[in-house]
Coordinates of C-alpha atoms in Angstrom, one line a residue:
Chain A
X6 CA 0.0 0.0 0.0
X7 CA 1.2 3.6 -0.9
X8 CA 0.9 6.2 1.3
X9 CA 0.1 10.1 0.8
X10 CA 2.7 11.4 -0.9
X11 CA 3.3 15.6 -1.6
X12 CA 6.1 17.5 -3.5
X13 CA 7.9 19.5 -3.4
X14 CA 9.0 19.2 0.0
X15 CA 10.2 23.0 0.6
X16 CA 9.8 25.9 -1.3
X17 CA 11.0 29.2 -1.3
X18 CA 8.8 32.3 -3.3
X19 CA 8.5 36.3 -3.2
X20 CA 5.3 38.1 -2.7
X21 CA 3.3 38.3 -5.3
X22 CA 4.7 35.2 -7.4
X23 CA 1.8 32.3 -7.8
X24 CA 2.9 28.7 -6.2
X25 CA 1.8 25.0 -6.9
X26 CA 1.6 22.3 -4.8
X27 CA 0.8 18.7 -5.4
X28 CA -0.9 15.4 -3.1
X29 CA -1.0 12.0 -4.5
X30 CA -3.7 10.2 -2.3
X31 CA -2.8 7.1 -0.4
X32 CA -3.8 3.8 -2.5
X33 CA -7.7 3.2 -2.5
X34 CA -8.4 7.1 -1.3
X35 CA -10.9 8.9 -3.2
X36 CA -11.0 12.0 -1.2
X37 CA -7.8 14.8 -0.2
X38 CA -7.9 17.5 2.1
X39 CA -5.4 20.7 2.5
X40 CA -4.5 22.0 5.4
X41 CA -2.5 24.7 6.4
X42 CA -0.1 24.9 9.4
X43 CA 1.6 27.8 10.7
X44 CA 4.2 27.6 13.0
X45 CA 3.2 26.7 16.6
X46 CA -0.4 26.0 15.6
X47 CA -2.5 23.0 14.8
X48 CA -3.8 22.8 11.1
X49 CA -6.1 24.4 9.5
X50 CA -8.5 23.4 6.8
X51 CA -8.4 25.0 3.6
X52 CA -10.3 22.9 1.5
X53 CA -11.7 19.1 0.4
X54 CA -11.6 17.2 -2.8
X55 CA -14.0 14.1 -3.2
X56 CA -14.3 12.7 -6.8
X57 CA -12.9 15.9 -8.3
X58 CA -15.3 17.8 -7.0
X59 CA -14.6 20.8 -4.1
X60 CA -16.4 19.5 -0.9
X61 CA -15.8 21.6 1.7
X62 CA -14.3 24.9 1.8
X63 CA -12.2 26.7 5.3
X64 CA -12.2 30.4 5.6
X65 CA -9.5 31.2 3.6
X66 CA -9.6 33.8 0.4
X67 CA -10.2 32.8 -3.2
X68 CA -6.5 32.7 -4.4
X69 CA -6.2 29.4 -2.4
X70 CA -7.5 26.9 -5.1
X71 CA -6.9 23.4 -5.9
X72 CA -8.2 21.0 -8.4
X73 CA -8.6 17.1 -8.0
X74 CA -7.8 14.3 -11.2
X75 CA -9.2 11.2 -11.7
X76 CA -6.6 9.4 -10.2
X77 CA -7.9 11.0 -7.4
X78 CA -3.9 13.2 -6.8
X79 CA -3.9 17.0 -6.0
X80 CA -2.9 20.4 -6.4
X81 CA -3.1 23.3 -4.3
X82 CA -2.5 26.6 -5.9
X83 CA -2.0 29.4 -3.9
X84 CA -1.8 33.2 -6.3
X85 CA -0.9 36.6 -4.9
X86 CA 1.4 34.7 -2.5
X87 CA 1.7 36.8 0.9
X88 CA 4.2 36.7 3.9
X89 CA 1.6 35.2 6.0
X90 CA 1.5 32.3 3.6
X91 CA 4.9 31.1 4.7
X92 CA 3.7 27.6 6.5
X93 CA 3.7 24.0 6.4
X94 CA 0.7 23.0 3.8
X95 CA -0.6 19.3 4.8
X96 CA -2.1 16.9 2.1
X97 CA -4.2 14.3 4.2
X98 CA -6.5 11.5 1.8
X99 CA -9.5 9.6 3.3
X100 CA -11.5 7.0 2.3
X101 CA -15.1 8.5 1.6
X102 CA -16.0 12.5 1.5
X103 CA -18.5 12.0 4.8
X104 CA -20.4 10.2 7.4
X105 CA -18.8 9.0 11.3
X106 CA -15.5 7.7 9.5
X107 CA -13.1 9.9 8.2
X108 CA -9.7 9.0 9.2
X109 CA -7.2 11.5 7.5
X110 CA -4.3 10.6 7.0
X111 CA -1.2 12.8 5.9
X112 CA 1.3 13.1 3.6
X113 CA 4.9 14.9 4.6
X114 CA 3.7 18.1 4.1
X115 CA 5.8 21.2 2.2
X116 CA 7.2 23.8 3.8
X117 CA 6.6 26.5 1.5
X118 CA 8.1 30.3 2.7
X119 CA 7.4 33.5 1.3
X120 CA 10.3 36.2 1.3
Chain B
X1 CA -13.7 30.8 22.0
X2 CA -12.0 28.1 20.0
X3 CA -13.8 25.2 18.9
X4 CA -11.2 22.8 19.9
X5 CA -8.8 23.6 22.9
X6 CA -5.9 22.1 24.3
X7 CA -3.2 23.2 26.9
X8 CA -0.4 24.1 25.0
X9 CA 2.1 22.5 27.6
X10 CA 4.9 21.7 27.3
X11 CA 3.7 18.7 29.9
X12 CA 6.7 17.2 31.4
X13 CA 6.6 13.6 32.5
X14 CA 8.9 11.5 33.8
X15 CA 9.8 7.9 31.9
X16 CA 7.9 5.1 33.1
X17 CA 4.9 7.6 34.1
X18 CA 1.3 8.2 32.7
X19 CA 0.8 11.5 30.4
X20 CA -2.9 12.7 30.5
X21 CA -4.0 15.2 27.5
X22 CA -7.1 16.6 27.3
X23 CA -9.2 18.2 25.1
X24 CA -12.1 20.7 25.1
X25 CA -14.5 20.7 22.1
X26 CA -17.5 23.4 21.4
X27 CA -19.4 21.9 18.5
X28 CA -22.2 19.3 20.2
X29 CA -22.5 17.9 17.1
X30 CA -18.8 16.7 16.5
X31 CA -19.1 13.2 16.2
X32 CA -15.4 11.3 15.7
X33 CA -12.7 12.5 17.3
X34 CA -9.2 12.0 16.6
X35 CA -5.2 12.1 18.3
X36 CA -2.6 12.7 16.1
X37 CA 1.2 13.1 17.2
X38 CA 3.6 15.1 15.8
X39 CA 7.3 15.4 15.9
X40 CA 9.2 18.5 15.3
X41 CA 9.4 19.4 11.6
X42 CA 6.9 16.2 10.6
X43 CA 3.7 15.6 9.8
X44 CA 0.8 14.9 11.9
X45 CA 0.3 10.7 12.6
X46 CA -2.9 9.8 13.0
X47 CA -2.4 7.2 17.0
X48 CA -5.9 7.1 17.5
X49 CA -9.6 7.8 17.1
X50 CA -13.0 7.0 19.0
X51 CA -16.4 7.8 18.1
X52 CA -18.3 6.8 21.4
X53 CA -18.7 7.7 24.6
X54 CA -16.5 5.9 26.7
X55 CA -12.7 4.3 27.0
X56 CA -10.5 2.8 23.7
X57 CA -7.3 1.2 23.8
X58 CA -4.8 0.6 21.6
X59 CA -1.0 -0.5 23.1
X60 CA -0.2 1.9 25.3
X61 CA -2.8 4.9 24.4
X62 CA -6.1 5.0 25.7
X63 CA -8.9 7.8 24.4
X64 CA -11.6 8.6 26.3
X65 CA -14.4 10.8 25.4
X66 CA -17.3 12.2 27.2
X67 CA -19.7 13.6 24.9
X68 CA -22.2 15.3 27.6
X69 CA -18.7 17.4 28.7
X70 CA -17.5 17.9 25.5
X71 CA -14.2 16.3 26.4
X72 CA -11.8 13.8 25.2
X73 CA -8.6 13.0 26.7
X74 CA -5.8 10.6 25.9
X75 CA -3.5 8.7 28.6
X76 CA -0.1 7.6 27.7
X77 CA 0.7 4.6 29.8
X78 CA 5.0 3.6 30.7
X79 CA 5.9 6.8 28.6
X80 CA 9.2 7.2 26.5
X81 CA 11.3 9.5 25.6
X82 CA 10.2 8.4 22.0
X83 CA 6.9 9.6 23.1
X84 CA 8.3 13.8 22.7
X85 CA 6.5 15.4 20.2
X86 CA 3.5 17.7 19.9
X87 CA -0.2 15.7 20.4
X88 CA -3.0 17.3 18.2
X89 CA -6.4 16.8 18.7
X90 CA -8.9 16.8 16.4
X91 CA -12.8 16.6 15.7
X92 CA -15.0 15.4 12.6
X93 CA -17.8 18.2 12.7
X94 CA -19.5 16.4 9.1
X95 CA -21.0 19.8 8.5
X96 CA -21.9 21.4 5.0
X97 CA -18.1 23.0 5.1
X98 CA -16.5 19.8 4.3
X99 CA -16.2 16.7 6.5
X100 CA -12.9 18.6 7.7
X101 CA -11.5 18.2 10.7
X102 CA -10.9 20.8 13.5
X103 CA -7.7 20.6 15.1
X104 CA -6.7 21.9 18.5
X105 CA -3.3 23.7 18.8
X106 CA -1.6 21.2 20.5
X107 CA 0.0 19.9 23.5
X108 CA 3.8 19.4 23.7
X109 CA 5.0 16.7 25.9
X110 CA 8.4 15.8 27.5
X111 CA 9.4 13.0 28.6
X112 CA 12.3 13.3 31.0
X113 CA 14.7 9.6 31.1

């Protein structure tokens, strides 16, 4: 079985520049949430893909998008980037888009910072 | 206030002993709840989940979670030093935003050999 894989696994932009980041799901996972993580905080959710379709969306601004393939991998794309964007964005894939079970598991993350 | 809260530590326990972390949750409709470790510079690893009211086990984590309190704890029984690392909680809400989870900001804990 393959687990959640992300890449790149750090990343270094300017303000302003546009960045993209990508998930492949663990084997048999249909659905892939992002999540960012700032430094000393838990993570937060930006957004869920199930079946290529956006499930779910956290509070963060338009210019953090993503898309979902049929092979059920990811992208996040983040434009306009900011300072505050400098984090640790989290790919986790699940079995299933709702209902009691959703065990998330992650992938190694990128460390992405914005200069 | 936040819909998931944990004491930020760090909680310092000496090898051999039991580390108790709680957990404080506001959403009463949360439904699965979840403990993840973390190590410094990882990613999060899911340890455990539990989805009713009660005590699970698994090795040498037990979760316990007390819907009527909004509260869910884990013990960490004969601890090791390979137990440091940061221990994120986090809840299922299954709401129309995404069946995201909600994660606490974490409790770092030391184990002292």
């Amino acid at each position: 079985e393959t687990g959640v894989t992300q890449s790149p696994t750090h990343l270094i932009k300017t303000r302003g520049q546009q960045v993209t980041l990508r998930c492949s799901s663990q084997s048999g996972h249909n659905t892939v949430s992002w999540y960012q993580q700032a430094l000393g905080q838990g993570p937060q959710f930006i957004f869920q893909y199930y079946r290529e379709e956006e499930n779910g969306r956290g509070n963060f601004p338009p210019r953090f998008s993503g898309l979902q393939f049929p092979n059920y991998s990811s992208e996040l794309n983040v434009n306009a980037l900011e300072l505050d964007d400098s984090a640790l964005y989290l790919c986790a894939s699940s079995l299933g888009s709702g209902g009691l079970y959703n065990e998330q598991f992650f992938g190694p993350g990128t460390r992405l910072t914005v200069l | 206030q936040k819909e998931v809260e944990q004491n930020s530590g760090p909680l310092s326990v000496p090898e051999g002993a039991i580390a108790s972390l709680n957990c404080t949750y506001s959403d009463r409709g949360s439904q699965s709840f979840f403990w993840y470790r973390q190590y410094s510079g990882k990613s999060p690893e899911l340890i455990m989940f539990i989805y009713s009211n009660g005590d699970k086990e698994d090795g040498r984590f037990t979760a316990q979670l007390n819907k009527a309190s909004q509260y869910v704890s884990l013990l960490i029984r004969d601890s090791q030093p390979s137990d440091s690392a940061t221990y994120l909680c986090a809840v299922n809400t299954n709401k129309a935003a995404g069946n995201k989870l909600t994660f606490g900001g974490g409790t770092r804990v030391l184990v002292k050999p």
